[in-house]
PDB file of C-alpha atoms and ligand atoms in Angstrom:
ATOM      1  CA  UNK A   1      96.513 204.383   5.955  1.00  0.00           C
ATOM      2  CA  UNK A   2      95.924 202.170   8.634  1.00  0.00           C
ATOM      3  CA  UNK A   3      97.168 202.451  12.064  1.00  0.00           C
ATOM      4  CA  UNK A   4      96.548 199.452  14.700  1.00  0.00           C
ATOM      5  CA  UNK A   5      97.556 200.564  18.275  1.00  0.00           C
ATOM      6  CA  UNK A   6      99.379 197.098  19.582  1.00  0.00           C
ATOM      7  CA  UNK A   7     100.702 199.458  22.517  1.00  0.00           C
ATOM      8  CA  UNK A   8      99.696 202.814  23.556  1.00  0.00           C
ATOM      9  CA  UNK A   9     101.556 203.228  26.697  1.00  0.00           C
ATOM     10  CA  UNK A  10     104.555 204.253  28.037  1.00  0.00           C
ATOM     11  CA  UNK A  11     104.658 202.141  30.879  1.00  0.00           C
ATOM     12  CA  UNK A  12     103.542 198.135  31.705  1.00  0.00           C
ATOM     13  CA  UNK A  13     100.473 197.111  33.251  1.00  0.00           C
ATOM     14  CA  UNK A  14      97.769 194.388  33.730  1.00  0.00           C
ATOM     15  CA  UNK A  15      95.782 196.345  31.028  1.00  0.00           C
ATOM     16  CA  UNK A  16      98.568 198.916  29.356  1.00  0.00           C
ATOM     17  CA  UNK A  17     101.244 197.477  26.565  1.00  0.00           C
ATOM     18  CA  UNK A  18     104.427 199.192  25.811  1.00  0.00           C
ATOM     19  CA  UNK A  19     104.472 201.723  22.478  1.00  0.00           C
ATOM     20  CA  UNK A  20     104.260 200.010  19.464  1.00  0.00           C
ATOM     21  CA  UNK A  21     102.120 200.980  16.147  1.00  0.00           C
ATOM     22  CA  UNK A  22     101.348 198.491  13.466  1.00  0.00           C
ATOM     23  CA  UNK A  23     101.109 200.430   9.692  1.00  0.00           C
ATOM     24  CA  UNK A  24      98.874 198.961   7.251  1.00  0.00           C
ATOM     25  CA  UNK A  25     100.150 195.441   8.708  1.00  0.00           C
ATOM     26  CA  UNK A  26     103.565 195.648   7.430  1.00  0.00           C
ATOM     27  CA  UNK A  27     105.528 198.695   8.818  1.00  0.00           C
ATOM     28  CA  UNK A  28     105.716 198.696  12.802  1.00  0.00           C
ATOM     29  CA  UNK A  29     106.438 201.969  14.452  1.00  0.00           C
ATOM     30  CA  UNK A  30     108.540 201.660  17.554  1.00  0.00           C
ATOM     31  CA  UNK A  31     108.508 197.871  19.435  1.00  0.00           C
ATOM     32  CA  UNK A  32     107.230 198.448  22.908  1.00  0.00           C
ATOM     33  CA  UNK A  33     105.088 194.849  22.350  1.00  0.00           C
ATOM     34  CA  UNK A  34     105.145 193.642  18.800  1.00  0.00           C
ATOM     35  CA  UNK A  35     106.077 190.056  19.742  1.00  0.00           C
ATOM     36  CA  UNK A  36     102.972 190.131  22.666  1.00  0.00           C
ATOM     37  CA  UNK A  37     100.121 191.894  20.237  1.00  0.00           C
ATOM     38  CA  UNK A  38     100.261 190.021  17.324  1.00  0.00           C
ATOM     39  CA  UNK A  39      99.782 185.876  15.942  1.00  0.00           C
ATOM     40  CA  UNK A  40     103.007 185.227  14.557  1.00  0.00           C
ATOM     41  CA  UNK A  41     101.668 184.832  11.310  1.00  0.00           C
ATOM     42  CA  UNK A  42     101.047 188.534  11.570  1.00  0.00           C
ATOM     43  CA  UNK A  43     104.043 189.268  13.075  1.00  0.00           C
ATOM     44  CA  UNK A  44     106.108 187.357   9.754  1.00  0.00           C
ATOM     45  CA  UNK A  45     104.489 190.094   7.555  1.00  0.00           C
ATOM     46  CA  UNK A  46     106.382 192.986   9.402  1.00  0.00           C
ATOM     47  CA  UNK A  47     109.010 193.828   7.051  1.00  0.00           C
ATOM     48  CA  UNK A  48     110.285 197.141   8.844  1.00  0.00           C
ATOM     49  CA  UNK A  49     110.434 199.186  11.492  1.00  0.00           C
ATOM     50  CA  UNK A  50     111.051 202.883  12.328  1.00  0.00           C
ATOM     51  CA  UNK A  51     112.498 203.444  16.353  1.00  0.00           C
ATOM     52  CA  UNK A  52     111.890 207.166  17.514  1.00  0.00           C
ATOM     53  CA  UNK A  53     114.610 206.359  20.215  1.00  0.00           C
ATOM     54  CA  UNK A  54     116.349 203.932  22.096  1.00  0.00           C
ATOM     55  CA  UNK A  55     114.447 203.457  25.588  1.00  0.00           C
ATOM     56  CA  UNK A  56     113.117 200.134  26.521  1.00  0.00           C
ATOM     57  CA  UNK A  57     109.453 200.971  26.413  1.00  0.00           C
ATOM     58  CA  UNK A  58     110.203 201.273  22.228  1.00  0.00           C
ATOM     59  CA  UNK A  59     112.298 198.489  22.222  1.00  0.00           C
ATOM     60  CA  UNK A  60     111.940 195.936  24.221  1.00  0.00           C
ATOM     61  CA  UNK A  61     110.062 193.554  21.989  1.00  0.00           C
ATOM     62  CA  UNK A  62     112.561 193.317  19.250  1.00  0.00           C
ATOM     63  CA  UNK A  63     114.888 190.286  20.466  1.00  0.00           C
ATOM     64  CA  UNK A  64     111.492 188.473  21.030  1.00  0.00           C
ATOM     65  CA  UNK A  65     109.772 189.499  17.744  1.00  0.00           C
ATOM     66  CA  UNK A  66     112.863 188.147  15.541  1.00  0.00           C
ATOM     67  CA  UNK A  67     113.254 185.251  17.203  1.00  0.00           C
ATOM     68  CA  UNK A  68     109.503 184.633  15.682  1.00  0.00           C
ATOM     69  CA  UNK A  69     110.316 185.521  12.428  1.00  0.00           C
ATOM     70  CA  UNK A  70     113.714 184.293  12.325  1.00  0.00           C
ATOM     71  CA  UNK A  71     112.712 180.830  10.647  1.00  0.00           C
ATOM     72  CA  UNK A  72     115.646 178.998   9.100  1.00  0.00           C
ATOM     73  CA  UNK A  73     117.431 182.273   8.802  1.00  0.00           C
ATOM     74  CA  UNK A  74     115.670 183.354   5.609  1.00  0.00           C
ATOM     75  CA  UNK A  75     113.783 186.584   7.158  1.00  0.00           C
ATOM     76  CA  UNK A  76     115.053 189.947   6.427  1.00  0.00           C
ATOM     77  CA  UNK A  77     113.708 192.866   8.753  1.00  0.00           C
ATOM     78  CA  UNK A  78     114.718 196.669   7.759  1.00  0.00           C
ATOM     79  CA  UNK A  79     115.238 198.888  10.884  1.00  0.00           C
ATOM     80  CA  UNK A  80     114.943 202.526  10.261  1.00  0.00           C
ATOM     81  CA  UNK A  81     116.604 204.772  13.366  1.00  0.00           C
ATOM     82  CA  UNK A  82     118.345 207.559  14.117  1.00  0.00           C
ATOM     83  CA  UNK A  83     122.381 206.672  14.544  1.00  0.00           C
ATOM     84  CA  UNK A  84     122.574 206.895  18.201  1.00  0.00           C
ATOM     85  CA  UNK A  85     119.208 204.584  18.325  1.00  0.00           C
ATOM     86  CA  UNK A  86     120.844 202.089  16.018  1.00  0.00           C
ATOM     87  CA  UNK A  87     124.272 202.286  18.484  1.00  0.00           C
ATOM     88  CA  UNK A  88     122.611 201.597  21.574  1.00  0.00           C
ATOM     89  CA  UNK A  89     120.177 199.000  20.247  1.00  0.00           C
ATOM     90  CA  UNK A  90     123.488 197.505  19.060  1.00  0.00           C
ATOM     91  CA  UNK A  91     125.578 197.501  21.617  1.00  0.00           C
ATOM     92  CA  UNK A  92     123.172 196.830  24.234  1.00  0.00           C
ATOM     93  CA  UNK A  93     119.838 194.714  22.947  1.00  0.00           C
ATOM     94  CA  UNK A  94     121.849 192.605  20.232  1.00  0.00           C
ATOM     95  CA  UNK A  95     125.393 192.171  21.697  1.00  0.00           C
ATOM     96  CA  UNK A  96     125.543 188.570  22.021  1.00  0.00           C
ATOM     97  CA  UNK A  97     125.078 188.845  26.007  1.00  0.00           C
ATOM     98  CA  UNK A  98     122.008 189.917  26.091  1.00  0.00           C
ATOM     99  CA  UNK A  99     120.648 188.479  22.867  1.00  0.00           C
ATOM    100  CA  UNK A 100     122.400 187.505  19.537  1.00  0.00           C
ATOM    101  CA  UNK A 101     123.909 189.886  17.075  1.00  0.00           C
ATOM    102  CA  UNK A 102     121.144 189.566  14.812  1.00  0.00           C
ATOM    103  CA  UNK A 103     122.689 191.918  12.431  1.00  0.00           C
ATOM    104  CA  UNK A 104     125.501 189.260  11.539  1.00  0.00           C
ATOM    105  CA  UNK A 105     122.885 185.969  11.573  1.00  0.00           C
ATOM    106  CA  UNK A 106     122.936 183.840   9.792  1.00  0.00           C
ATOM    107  CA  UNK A 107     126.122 185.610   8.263  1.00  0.00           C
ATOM    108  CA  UNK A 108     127.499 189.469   7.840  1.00  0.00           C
ATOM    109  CA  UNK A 109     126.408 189.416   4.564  1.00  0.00           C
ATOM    110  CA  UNK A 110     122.757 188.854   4.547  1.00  0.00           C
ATOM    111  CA  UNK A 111     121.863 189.297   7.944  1.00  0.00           C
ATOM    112  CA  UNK A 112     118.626 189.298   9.501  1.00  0.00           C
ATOM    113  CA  UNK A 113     118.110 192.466  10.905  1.00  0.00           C
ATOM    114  CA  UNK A 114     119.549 195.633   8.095  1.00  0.00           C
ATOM    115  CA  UNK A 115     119.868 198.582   9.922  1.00  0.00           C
ATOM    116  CA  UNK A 116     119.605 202.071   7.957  1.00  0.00           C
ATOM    117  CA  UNK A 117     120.525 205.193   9.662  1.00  0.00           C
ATOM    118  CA  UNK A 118     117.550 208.288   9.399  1.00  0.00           C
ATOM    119  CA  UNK A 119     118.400 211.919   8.678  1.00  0.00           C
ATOM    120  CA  UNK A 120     116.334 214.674  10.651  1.00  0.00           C
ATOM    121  CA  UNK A 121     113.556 215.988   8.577  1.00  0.00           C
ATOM    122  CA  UNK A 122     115.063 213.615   5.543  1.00  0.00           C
ATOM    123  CA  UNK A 123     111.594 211.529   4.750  1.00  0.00           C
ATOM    124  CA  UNK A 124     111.932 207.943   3.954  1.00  0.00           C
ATOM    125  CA  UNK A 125     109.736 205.693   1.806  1.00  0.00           C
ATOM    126  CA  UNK A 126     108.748 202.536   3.173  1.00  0.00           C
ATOM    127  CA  UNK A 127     106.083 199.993   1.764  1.00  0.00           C
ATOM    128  CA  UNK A 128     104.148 203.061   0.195  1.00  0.00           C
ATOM    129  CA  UNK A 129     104.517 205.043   3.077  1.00  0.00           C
ATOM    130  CA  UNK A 130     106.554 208.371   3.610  1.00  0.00           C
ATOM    131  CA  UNK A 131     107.966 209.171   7.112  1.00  0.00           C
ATOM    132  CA  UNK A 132     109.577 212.230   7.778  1.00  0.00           C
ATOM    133  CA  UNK A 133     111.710 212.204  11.362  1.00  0.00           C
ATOM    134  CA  UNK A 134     111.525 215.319  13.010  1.00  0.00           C
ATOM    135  CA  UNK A 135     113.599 215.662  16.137  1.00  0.00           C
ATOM    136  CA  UNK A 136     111.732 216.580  19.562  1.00  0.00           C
ATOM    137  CA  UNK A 137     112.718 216.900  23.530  1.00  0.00           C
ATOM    138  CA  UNK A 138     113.893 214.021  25.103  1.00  0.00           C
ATOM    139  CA  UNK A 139     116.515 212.647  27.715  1.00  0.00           C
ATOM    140  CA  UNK A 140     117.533 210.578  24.996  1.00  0.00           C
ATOM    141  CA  UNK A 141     117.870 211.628  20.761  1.00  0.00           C
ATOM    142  CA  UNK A 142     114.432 211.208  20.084  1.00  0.00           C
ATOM    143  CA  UNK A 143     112.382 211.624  16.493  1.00  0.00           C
ATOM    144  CA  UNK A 144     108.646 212.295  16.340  1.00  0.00           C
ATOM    145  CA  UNK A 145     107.384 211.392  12.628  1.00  0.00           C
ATOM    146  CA  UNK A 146     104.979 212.982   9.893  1.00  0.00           C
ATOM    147  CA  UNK A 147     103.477 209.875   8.626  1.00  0.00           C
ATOM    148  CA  UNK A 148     102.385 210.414   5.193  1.00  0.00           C
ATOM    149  CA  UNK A 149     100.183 207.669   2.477  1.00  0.00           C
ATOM    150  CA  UNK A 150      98.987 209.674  -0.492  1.00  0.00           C
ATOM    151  CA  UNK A 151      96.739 212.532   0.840  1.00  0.00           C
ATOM    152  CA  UNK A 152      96.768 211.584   4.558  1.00  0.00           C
ATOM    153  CA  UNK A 153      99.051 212.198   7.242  1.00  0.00           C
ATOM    154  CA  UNK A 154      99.512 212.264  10.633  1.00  0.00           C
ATOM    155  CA  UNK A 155     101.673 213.882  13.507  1.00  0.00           C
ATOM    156  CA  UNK A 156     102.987 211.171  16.004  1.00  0.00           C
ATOM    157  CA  UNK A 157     105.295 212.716  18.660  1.00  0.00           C
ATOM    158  CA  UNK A 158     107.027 210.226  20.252  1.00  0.00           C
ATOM    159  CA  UNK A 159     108.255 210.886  23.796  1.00  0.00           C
ATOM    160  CA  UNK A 160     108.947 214.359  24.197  1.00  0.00           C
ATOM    161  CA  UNK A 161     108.769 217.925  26.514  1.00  0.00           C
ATOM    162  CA  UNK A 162     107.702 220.580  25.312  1.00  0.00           C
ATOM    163  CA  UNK A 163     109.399 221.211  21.863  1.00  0.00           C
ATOM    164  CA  UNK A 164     109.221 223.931  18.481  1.00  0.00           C
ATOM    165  CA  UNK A 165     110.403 222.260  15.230  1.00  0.00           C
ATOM    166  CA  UNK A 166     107.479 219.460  15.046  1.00  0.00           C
ATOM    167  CA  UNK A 167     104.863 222.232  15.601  1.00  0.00           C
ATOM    168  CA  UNK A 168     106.440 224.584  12.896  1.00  0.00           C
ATOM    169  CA  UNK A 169     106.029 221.021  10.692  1.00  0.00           C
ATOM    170  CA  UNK A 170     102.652 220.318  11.493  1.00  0.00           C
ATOM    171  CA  UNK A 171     101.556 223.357  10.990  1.00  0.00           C
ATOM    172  CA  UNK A 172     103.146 224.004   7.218  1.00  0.00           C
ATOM    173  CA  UNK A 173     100.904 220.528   6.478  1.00  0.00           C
ATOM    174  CA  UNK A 174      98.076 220.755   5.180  1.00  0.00           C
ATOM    175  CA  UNK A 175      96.122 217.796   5.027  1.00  0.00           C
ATOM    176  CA  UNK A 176      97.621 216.415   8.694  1.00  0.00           C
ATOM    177  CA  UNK A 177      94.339 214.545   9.641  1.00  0.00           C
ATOM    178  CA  UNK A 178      95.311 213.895  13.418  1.00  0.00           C
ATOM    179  CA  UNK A 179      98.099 214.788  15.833  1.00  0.00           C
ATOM    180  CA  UNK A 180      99.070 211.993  18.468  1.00  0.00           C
ATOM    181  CA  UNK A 181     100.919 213.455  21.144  1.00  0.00           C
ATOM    182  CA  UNK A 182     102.311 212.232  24.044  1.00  0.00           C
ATOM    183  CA  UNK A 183     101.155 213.029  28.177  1.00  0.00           C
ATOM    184  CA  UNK A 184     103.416 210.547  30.070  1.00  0.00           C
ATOM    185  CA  UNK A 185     102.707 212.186  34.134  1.00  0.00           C
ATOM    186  CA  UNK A 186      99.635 213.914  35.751  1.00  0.00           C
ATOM    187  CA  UNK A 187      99.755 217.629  36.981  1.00  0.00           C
ATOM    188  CA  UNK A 188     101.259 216.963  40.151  1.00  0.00           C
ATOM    189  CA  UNK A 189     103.985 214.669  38.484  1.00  0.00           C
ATOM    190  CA  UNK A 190     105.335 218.464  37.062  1.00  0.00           C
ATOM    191  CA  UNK A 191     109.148 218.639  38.146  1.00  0.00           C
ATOM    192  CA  UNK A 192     109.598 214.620  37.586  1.00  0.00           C
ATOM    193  CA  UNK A 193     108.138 215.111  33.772  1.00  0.00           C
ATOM    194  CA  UNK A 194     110.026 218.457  33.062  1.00  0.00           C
ATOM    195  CA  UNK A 195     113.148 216.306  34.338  1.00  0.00           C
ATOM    196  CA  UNK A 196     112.689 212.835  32.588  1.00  0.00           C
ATOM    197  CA  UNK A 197     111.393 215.137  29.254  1.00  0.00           C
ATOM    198  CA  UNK A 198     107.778 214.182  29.246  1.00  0.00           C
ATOM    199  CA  UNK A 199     104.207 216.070  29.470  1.00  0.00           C
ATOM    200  CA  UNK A 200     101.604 216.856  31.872  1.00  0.00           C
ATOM    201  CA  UNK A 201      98.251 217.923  30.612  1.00  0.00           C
ATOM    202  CA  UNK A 202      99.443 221.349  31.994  1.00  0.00           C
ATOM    203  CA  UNK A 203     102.138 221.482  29.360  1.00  0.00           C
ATOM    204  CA  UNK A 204     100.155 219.275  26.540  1.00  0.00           C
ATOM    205  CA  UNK A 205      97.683 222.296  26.536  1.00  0.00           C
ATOM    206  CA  UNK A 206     100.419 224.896  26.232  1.00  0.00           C
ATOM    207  CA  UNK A 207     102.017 222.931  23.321  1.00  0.00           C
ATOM    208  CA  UNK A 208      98.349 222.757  22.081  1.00  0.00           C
ATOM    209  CA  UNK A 209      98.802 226.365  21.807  1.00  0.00           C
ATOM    210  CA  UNK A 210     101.568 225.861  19.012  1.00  0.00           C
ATOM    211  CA  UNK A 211      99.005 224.158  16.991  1.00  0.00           C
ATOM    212  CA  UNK A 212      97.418 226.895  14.318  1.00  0.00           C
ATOM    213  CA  UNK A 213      94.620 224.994  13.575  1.00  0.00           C
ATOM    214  CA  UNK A 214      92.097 222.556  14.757  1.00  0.00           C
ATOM    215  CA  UNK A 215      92.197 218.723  14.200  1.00  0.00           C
ATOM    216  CA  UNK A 216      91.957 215.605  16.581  1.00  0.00           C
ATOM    217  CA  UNK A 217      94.513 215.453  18.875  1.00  0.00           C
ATOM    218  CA  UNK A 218      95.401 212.466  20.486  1.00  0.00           C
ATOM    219  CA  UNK A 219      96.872 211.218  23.692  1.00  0.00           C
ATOM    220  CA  UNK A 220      99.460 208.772  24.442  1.00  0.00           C
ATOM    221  CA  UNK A 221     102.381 207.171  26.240  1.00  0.00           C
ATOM    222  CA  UNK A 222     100.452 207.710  29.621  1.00  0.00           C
ATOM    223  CA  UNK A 223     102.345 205.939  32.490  1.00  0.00           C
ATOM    224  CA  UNK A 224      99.981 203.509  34.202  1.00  0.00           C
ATOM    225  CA  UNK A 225      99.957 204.889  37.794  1.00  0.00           C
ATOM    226  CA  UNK A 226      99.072 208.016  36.987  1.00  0.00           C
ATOM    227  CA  UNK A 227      96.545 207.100  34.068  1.00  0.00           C
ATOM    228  CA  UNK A 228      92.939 208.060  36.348  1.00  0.00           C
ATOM    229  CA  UNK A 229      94.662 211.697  37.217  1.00  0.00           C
ATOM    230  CA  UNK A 230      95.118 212.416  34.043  1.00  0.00           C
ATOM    231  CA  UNK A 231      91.997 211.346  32.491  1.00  0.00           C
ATOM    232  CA  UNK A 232      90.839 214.117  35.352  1.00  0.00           C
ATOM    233  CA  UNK A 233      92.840 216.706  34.352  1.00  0.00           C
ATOM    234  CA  UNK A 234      92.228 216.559  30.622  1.00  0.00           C
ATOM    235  CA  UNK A 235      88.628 216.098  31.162  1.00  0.00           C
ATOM    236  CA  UNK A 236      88.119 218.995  33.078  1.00  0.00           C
ATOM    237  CA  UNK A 237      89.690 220.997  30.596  1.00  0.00           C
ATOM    238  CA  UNK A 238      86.925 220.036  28.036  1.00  0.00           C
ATOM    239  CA  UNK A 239      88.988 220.640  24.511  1.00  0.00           C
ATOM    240  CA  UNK A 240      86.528 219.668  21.668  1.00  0.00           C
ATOM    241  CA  UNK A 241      89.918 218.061  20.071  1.00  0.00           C
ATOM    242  CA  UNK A 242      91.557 215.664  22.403  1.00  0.00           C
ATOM    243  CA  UNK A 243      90.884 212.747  23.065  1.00  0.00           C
ATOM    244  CA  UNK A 244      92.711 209.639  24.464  1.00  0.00           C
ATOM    245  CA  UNK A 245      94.335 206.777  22.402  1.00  0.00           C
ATOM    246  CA  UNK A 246      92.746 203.401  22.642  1.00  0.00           C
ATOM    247  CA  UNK A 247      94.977 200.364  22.483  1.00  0.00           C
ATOM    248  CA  UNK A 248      93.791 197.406  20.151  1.00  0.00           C
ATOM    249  CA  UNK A 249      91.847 200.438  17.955  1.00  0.00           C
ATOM    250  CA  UNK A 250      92.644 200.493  13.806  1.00  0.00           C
ATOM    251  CA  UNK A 251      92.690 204.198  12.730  1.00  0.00           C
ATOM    252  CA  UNK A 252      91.886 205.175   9.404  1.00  0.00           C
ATOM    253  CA  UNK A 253      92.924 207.827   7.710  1.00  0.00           C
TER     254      UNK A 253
HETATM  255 ZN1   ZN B   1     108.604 206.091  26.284  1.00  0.00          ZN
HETATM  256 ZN1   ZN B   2     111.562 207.799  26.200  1.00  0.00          ZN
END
């Protein structure tokens, strides 16, 4: 499987795009930038795509990115979401104030955007690839996913404090080839990311701990400002495994 980072972040900068994953060109995970990273031609051969949760640094891109693909009404993108993602996305992206109901265009019956509710821990098959939504800690209902093709997967945690059931998953995989796990504040950010349900390296390390085994672990959703204090913190802590994630970069696993 291939996994192009379009947006590692989980914040906007000069340099840092919102969180959005592109899956061997066709699936997109999350939307943070989908209609900013990719030519439109690329962008037409999305068919789907999975939202861990409703905030706007996962969303924000979708009104954009269907008015791309929209054409003469003929496209037909399958979002894949958790119900209370798919409810606020509704009511408040695609509400015909803030952008058209896209899920009645061009009519109820064949609408653009088809929107399919996920199940925790119920895996889904989508354009050869198997994701299984797995619940973590977040202000919001939030899903981290296994992401499975044939013999590879990977751990992708979404937004999340620290948490129990996707550990107890990863570890009863495996082949899991790579965890990517979020750090959103540095050290000294501790009470604001314990409140807003996020991690510092502090905590990523002690989740870390949850992990039986060893494979490469790595970073995302940092929040530009604090982006050089964290690369500080995890440095000094000099884990063999982790590493940081690098926007624009197609892993392969
Ligand atoms: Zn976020
Ligand atoms: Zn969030």
């Amino acid at each position: 499987m291939r996994i192009t980072v379009l947006g590692g972040y989980g914040g906007e900068s000069e340099e840092c795009r919102m969180t959005c994953l592109l899956i061997d060109g066709k699936v997109a995970l999350d939307a943070g930038c989908l209609s900013r990273m990719l030519p439109v031609e690329e962008q037409r051969k999305v068919t789907s795509i999975l939202l861990t949760h409703s905030h706007i640094d996962h969303t924000n891109s979708l009104p954009f990115f269907i008015d791309n693909v929209y054409g003469d009404g003929d496209c037909r993108i399958d979002i894949y979401s958790s119900p209370a993602t798919i409810y606020a996305v509704r009511r408040h992206l695609f509400n015909n104030t803030f952008w058209p109901d896209f899920a009645r265009l061009p009519n109820h019956l064949v609408p653009a955007l088809r929107f399919h509710e996920l199940r925790d821990e119920t895996p889904v098959e989508i354009e050869g690839l198997r994701f299984t939504p797995i619940p973590t800690h977040h202000l919001v209902p939030t899903h981290g996913f296994l992401i499975e093709r044939g013999s590879a997967a990977v751990l992708w945690s979404s937004d999340t404090g620290p948490t129990t059931r996707m550990w107890e998953i990863a570890n009863s995989v495996p082949n899991l080839a790579a965890v990517f796990l979020e750090t959103s504040f540095d050290n000294g950010m501790q009470r604001m990311a314990d409140r807003a349900q996020h991690l510092t390296p502090r905590t990523m390390f002690a989740e870390l701990r949850k992990l039986e085994r060893s494979v490469p672990v790595i970073l995302h959703h940092l929040k530009p400002p604090y982006i050089d204090k964290i690369h500080q913190e995890v440095e000094e802590m000099a884990h063999p495994d982790v590493s940081f994630i690098e926007q624009g970069k197609t892993y392969e696993f």
